[in-house]
mmCIF file of C-alpha atoms in Angstrom:
data_model
loop_
_atom_site.group_PDB
_atom_site.id
_atom_site.type_symbol
_atom_site.label_atom_id
_atom_site.label_comp_id
_atom_site.label_asym_id
_atom_site.label_seq_id
_atom_site.Cartn_x
_atom_site.Cartn_y
_atom_site.Cartn_z
ATOM 1 C CA ASP A 1 45.471 20.247 -233.256
ATOM 2 C CA GLY A 2 47.372 23.191 -234.140
ATOM 3 C CA GLY A 3 46.306 26.561 -231.200
ATOM 4 C CA ILE A 4 47.854 29.230 -228.502
ATOM 5 C CA THR A 5 48.031 27.617 -224.826
ATOM 6 C CA GLN A 6 48.102 29.939 -222.233
ATOM 7 C CA SER A 7 49.702 28.640 -218.135
ATOM 8 C CA PRO A 8 48.995 28.387 -215.743
ATOM 9 C CA LYS A 9 45.347 28.856 -215.846
ATOM 10 C CA TYR A 10 44.745 30.402 -212.734
ATOM 11 C CA LEU A 11 48.104 31.950 -210.785
ATOM 12 C CA PHE A 12 48.409 33.875 -207.510
ATOM 13 C CA ARG A 13 50.955 36.137 -206.829
ATOM 14 C CA LYS A 14 52.153 38.094 -203.432
ATOM 15 C CA GLU A 15 52.609 41.878 -203.929
ATOM 16 C CA GLY A 16 56.804 42.574 -204.820
ATOM 17 C CA GLN A 17 57.000 39.514 -206.773
ATOM 18 C CA ASN A 18 57.673 39.311 -210.790
ATOM 19 C CA VAL A 19 55.532 36.457 -212.762
ATOM 20 C CA THR A 20 56.079 35.305 -216.416
ATOM 21 C CA LEU A 21 52.914 34.221 -218.127
ATOM 22 C CA SER A 22 53.317 31.657 -221.112
ATOM 23 C CA CYS A 23 52.272 30.954 -224.495
ATOM 24 C CA GLU A 24 53.099 29.556 -226.913
ATOM 25 C CA GLN A 25 51.633 28.618 -230.932
ATOM 26 C CA ASN A 26 51.811 26.314 -233.245
ATOM 27 C CA LEU A 27 50.036 27.176 -235.905
ATOM 28 C CA ASN A 28 53.002 29.354 -237.470
ATOM 29 C CA HIS A 29 52.053 32.616 -236.962
ATOM 30 C CA ASP A 30 53.997 36.208 -237.109
ATOM 31 C CA ALA A 31 52.149 38.204 -234.817
ATOM 32 C CA MET A 32 51.882 37.683 -231.350
ATOM 33 C CA TYR A 33 49.809 39.688 -228.644
ATOM 34 C CA TRP A 34 48.732 39.826 -225.490
ATOM 35 C CA TYR A 35 45.625 41.661 -223.755
ATOM 36 C CA ARG A 36 44.559 42.433 -220.244
ATOM 37 C CA GLN A 37 40.944 42.488 -219.377
ATOM 38 C CA ASP A 38 39.657 43.518 -216.484
ATOM 39 C CA PRO A 39 36.110 42.885 -215.050
ATOM 40 C CA GLY A 40 33.154 43.522 -217.247
ATOM 41 C CA GLN A 41 35.444 45.661 -219.717
ATOM 42 C CA GLY A 42 37.325 45.349 -223.091
ATOM 43 C CA LEU A 43 40.438 43.684 -224.013
ATOM 44 C CA ARG A 44 43.322 46.394 -223.332
ATOM 45 C CA LEU A 45 46.253 46.122 -225.967
ATOM 46 C CA ILE A 46 49.952 45.509 -223.450
ATOM 47 C CA TYR A 47 52.379 44.366 -225.959
ATOM 48 C CA TYR A 48 52.456 42.875 -230.000
ATOM 49 C CA SER A 49 54.885 41.323 -231.469
ATOM 50 C CA GLN A 50 55.018 40.953 -235.016
ATOM 51 C CA ILE A 51 58.071 39.170 -235.757
ATOM 52 C CA VAL A 52 60.871 37.483 -233.496
ATOM 53 C CA ASN A 53 63.330 38.851 -232.529
ATOM 54 C CA ASP A 54 60.638 42.553 -232.626
ATOM 55 C CA PHE A 55 57.937 43.459 -230.367
ATOM 56 C CA GLN A 56 56.231 47.008 -229.627
ATOM 57 C CA LYS A 57 54.723 48.255 -226.832
ATOM 58 C CA GLY A 58 50.249 48.609 -226.450
ATOM 59 C CA ASP A 59 48.322 50.905 -225.578
ATOM 60 C CA ILE A 60 49.389 49.412 -221.635
ATOM 61 C CA ALA A 61 52.774 48.694 -221.729
ATOM 62 C CA GLU A 62 54.114 50.279 -217.981
ATOM 63 C CA GLY A 63 54.447 47.605 -215.084
ATOM 64 C CA TYR A 64 54.646 44.628 -218.024
ATOM 65 C CA SER A 65 58.040 42.565 -220.392
ATOM 66 C CA VAL A 66 58.160 40.415 -222.879
ATOM 67 C CA SER A 67 60.648 39.119 -225.289
ATOM 68 C CA ARG A 68 60.035 37.195 -228.993
ATOM 69 C CA GLU A 69 62.747 34.638 -228.818
ATOM 70 C CA LYS A 70 61.508 31.830 -230.398
ATOM 71 C CA LYS A 71 58.397 32.129 -233.351
ATOM 72 C CA GLU A 72 56.035 29.472 -231.344
ATOM 73 C CA SER A 73 56.433 31.311 -227.719
ATOM 74 C CA PHE A 74 55.543 34.800 -226.455
ATOM 75 C CA PRO A 75 56.144 35.864 -222.893
ATOM 76 C CA LEU A 76 54.878 38.307 -220.753
ATOM 77 C CA THR A 77 56.373 38.749 -217.295
ATOM 78 C CA VAL A 78 54.512 41.004 -215.285
ATOM 79 C CA THR A 79 56.673 43.329 -212.863
ATOM 80 C CA SER A 80 56.516 44.101 -209.391
ATOM 81 C CA ALA A 81 56.746 47.874 -211.048
ATOM 82 C CA GLN A 82 52.480 47.287 -211.945
ATOM 83 C CA LYS A 83 50.661 48.724 -209.566
ATOM 84 C CA ASN A 84 47.353 47.010 -210.053
ATOM 85 C CA PRO A 85 48.531 44.097 -211.950
ATOM 86 C CA THR A 86 44.975 41.351 -210.799
ATOM 87 C CA ALA A 87 43.395 40.285 -214.860
ATOM 88 C CA PHE A 88 42.330 38.518 -216.994
ATOM 89 C CA TYR A 89 45.489 38.283 -219.358
ATOM 90 C CA LEU A 90 44.649 36.922 -223.454
ATOM 91 C CA CYS A 91 47.594 35.899 -225.588
ATOM 92 C CA ALA A 92 46.964 35.564 -229.504
ATOM 93 C CA SER A 93 47.882 35.314 -232.829
ATOM 94 C CA ARG A 94 47.597 35.934 -235.895
ATOM 95 C CA GLY A 95 49.356 34.845 -239.412
ATOM 96 C CA GLY A 96 50.306 36.913 -241.683
ATOM 97 C CA ALA A 97 48.650 36.607 -244.906
ATOM 98 C CA GLY A 98 44.688 36.158 -244.839
ATOM 99 C CA THR A 99 41.968 38.045 -243.401
ATOM 100 C CA GLY A 100 43.630 39.066 -239.873
ATOM 101 C CA GLU A 101 41.647 36.353 -238.101
ATOM 102 C CA LEU A 102 43.102 36.123 -234.115
ATOM 103 C CA PHE A 103 43.315 33.330 -232.245
ATOM 104 C CA PHE A 104 42.494 33.573 -228.720
ATOM 105 C CA GLY A 105 44.269 31.080 -226.525
ATOM 106 C CA GLU A 106 42.272 30.336 -222.387
ATOM 107 C CA GLY A 107 43.307 33.317 -220.920
ATOM 108 C CA SER A 108 44.956 33.048 -217.413
ATOM 109 C CA ARG A 109 43.946 34.801 -214.238
ATOM 110 C CA LEU A 110 46.520 37.111 -212.253
ATOM 111 C CA THR A 111 44.962 37.270 -208.549
ATOM 112 C CA VAL A 112 47.647 39.441 -206.429
ATOM 113 C CA LEU A 113 47.143 38.909 -202.686
ATOM 114 C CA SER B 1 39.963 55.928 -231.662
ATOM 115 C CA GLN B 2 41.074 53.337 -233.464
ATOM 116 C CA GLN B 3 38.693 50.847 -232.269
ATOM 117 C CA GLY B 4 34.489 50.077 -232.959
ATOM 118 C CA GLU B 5 32.862 51.116 -229.776
ATOM 119 C CA GLU B 6 29.667 48.197 -228.986
ATOM 120 C CA ASP B 7 26.145 49.702 -229.070
ATOM 121 C CA PRO B 8 24.648 48.571 -227.186
ATOM 122 C CA GLN B 9 26.146 47.711 -223.643
ATOM 123 C CA ALA B 10 24.282 45.003 -222.143
ATOM 124 C CA LEU B 11 20.686 43.212 -224.233
ATOM 125 C CA SER B 12 19.014 40.367 -222.169
ATOM 126 C CA ILE B 13 16.244 38.356 -224.648
ATOM 127 C CA GLN B 14 14.245 35.706 -224.980
ATOM 128 C CA GLU B 15 15.485 32.377 -226.428
ATOM 129 C CA GLY B 16 14.220 32.343 -230.360
ATOM 130 C CA GLU B 17 14.025 35.738 -229.864
ATOM 131 C CA ASN B 18 16.752 37.539 -232.071
ATOM 132 C CA ALA B 19 20.056 39.847 -230.312
ATOM 133 C CA THR B 20 21.792 42.478 -232.887
ATOM 134 C CA MET B 21 24.241 45.097 -232.077
ATOM 135 C CA ASN B 22 26.085 47.455 -233.686
ATOM 136 C CA CYS B 23 29.645 48.534 -233.687
ATOM 137 C CA SER B 24 30.836 51.961 -234.582
ATOM 138 C CA TYR B 25 34.165 53.392 -235.787
ATOM 139 C CA LYS B 26 35.829 56.239 -237.066
ATOM 140 C CA THR B 27 38.650 55.591 -239.535
ATOM 141 C CA SER B 28 38.509 53.879 -242.405
ATOM 142 C CA ILE B 29 39.096 50.061 -242.779
ATOM 143 C CA ASN B 30 39.929 47.289 -245.259
ATOM 144 C CA ASN B 31 38.346 44.998 -243.428
ATOM 145 C CA LEU B 32 35.878 44.470 -239.873
ATOM 146 C CA GLN B 33 35.669 41.321 -237.334
ATOM 147 C CA TRP B 34 33.402 40.064 -234.756
ATOM 148 C CA TYR B 35 34.717 37.974 -232.160
ATOM 149 C CA ARG B 36 32.399 36.169 -228.901
ATOM 150 C CA GLN B 37 33.738 35.875 -226.103
ATOM 151 C CA ASN B 38 32.127 32.940 -223.699
ATOM 152 C CA SER B 39 32.133 33.725 -219.650
ATOM 153 C CA GLY B 40 35.888 33.440 -218.801
ATOM 154 C CA ARG B 41 37.730 32.287 -222.101
ATOM 155 C CA GLY B 42 39.630 33.585 -224.900
ATOM 156 C CA LEU B 43 37.093 35.306 -227.474
ATOM 157 C CA VAL B 44 36.231 33.786 -230.511
ATOM 158 C CA HIS B 45 36.424 34.500 -234.601
ATOM 159 C CA LEU B 46 32.942 34.903 -235.754
ATOM 160 C CA ILE B 47 32.817 36.807 -239.442
ATOM 161 C CA LEU B 48 34.789 39.521 -240.943
ATOM 162 C CA ILE B 49 32.893 41.962 -242.877
ATOM 163 C CA ARG B 50 35.709 42.762 -245.998
ATOM 164 C CA SER B 51 34.706 47.012 -247.085
ATOM 165 C CA ASN B 52 33.167 45.530 -249.871
ATOM 166 C CA GLU B 53 31.067 44.102 -249.245
ATOM 167 C CA ARG B 54 27.435 45.272 -247.494
ATOM 168 C CA GLU B 55 26.092 42.057 -245.371
ATOM 169 C CA LYS B 56 28.036 38.669 -244.841
ATOM 170 C CA HIS B 57 26.174 35.670 -243.728
ATOM 171 C CA SER B 58 27.326 33.152 -241.636
ATOM 172 C CA GLY B 59 25.475 30.424 -240.182
ATOM 173 C CA ARG B 60 22.672 32.318 -238.019
ATOM 174 C CA LEU B 61 24.790 35.446 -238.189
ATOM 175 C CA ARG B 62 24.345 38.013 -240.193
ATOM 176 C CA VAL B 63 26.847 40.662 -240.486
ATOM 177 C CA THR B 64 25.900 44.286 -242.003
ATOM 178 C CA LEU B 65 28.205 47.233 -242.593
ATOM 179 C CA ASP B 66 28.042 50.620 -243.826
ATOM 180 C CA THR B 67 31.046 52.360 -244.447
ATOM 181 C CA SER B 68 29.332 56.014 -244.720
ATOM 182 C CA LYS B 69 27.837 55.804 -242.132
ATOM 183 C CA LYS B 70 31.296 54.102 -240.301
ATOM 184 C CA SER B 71 28.564 51.216 -238.787
ATOM 185 C CA SER B 72 28.112 47.779 -238.300
ATOM 186 C CA SER B 73 26.077 45.123 -237.149
ATOM 187 C CA LEU B 74 26.481 41.503 -235.653
ATOM 188 C CA LEU B 75 22.674 40.441 -235.713
ATOM 189 C CA ILE B 76 22.146 36.407 -234.413
ATOM 190 C CA THR B 77 18.275 34.062 -235.320
ATOM 191 C CA ALA B 78 16.439 32.450 -233.643
ATOM 192 C CA SER B 79 18.805 32.228 -229.837
ATOM 193 C CA ARG B 80 20.015 29.981 -227.631
ATOM 194 C CA ALA B 81 21.274 30.246 -224.110
ATOM 195 C CA ALA B 82 23.880 29.015 -225.899
ATOM 196 C CA ASP B 83 25.045 32.295 -227.419
ATOM 197 C CA THR B 84 25.366 34.257 -223.661
ATOM 198 C CA ALA B 85 27.926 36.397 -224.401
ATOM 199 C CA SER B 86 30.113 38.966 -225.004
ATOM 200 C CA TYR B 87 30.436 40.608 -228.479
ATOM 201 C CA PHE B 88 33.362 42.772 -229.839
ATOM 202 C CA CYS B 89 33.935 44.111 -233.027
ATOM 203 C CA VAL B 90 37.284 45.120 -234.440
ATOM 204 C CA ILE B 91 38.312 47.287 -236.981
ATOM 205 C CA ARG B 92 42.343 48.200 -236.872
ATOM 206 C CA ARG B 93 45.880 46.311 -237.702
ATOM 207 C CA LYS B 94 46.508 47.347 -234.337
ATOM 208 C CA LEU B 95 44.238 45.386 -233.144
ATOM 209 C CA SER B 96 42.307 46.906 -230.463
ATOM 210 C CA PHE B 97 38.806 45.993 -229.382
ATOM 211 C CA GLY B 98 35.951 47.814 -227.635
ATOM 212 C CA ALA B 99 34.020 47.415 -224.128
ATOM 213 C CA GLY B 100 31.723 44.608 -226.210
ATOM 214 C CA THR B 101 28.240 43.772 -225.286
ATOM 215 C CA THR B 102 26.866 41.927 -223.414
ATOM 216 C CA VAL B 103 24.171 39.174 -224.587
ATOM 217 C CA THR B 104 21.814 37.343 -222.118
ATOM 218 C CA VAL B 105 19.963 34.909 -223.285
ATOM 219 C CA ARG B 106 16.946 33.672 -220.925
ATOM 220 C CA ALA B 107 14.981 30.688 -221.155
#
């Protein structure tokens, strides 16, 4: 079945370490998004990519980096520069045609020890 | 602001009752979407209403849109325990999300 896969589901990291979250989709969607969600809050946009080899900063890009070398993949790196990285991270994709419905992965929960 | 703002922040109802939540926004829109998030999970698309539509139904969901008031409402009829979740509205191409409405359905 088509969908979005995020891994790992849970991740622990020591302060000062970079960590990369994986997001893969087989929906043939052009656009992909990374969001951060803190407890009891909404989603804040970190980065988005409308097409391969192109991406844009969202509202809270500082301390994060992305790449979009393949249409199917949009990995997010949480760098040591991110001051408060403990959060729930959600990846989504959207097709180019149609309504603009977002399809979400199941999320990755990052905890910094 | 390019995102919708949901109201109320939280809602607690008895199973079988209806749940109504609202979304207000400030910009012009082409469409408005509602999503559900179960605790600790990804979001799921529920329904989309276009700017030229006033009401739309999907199963137990009813969405209304009033572009003159820049507001939308989501009604869940005959609520079930499985409806316990957070609900978000989304309005812009950049797809920004507000804080959502957390609905708790009591058995």
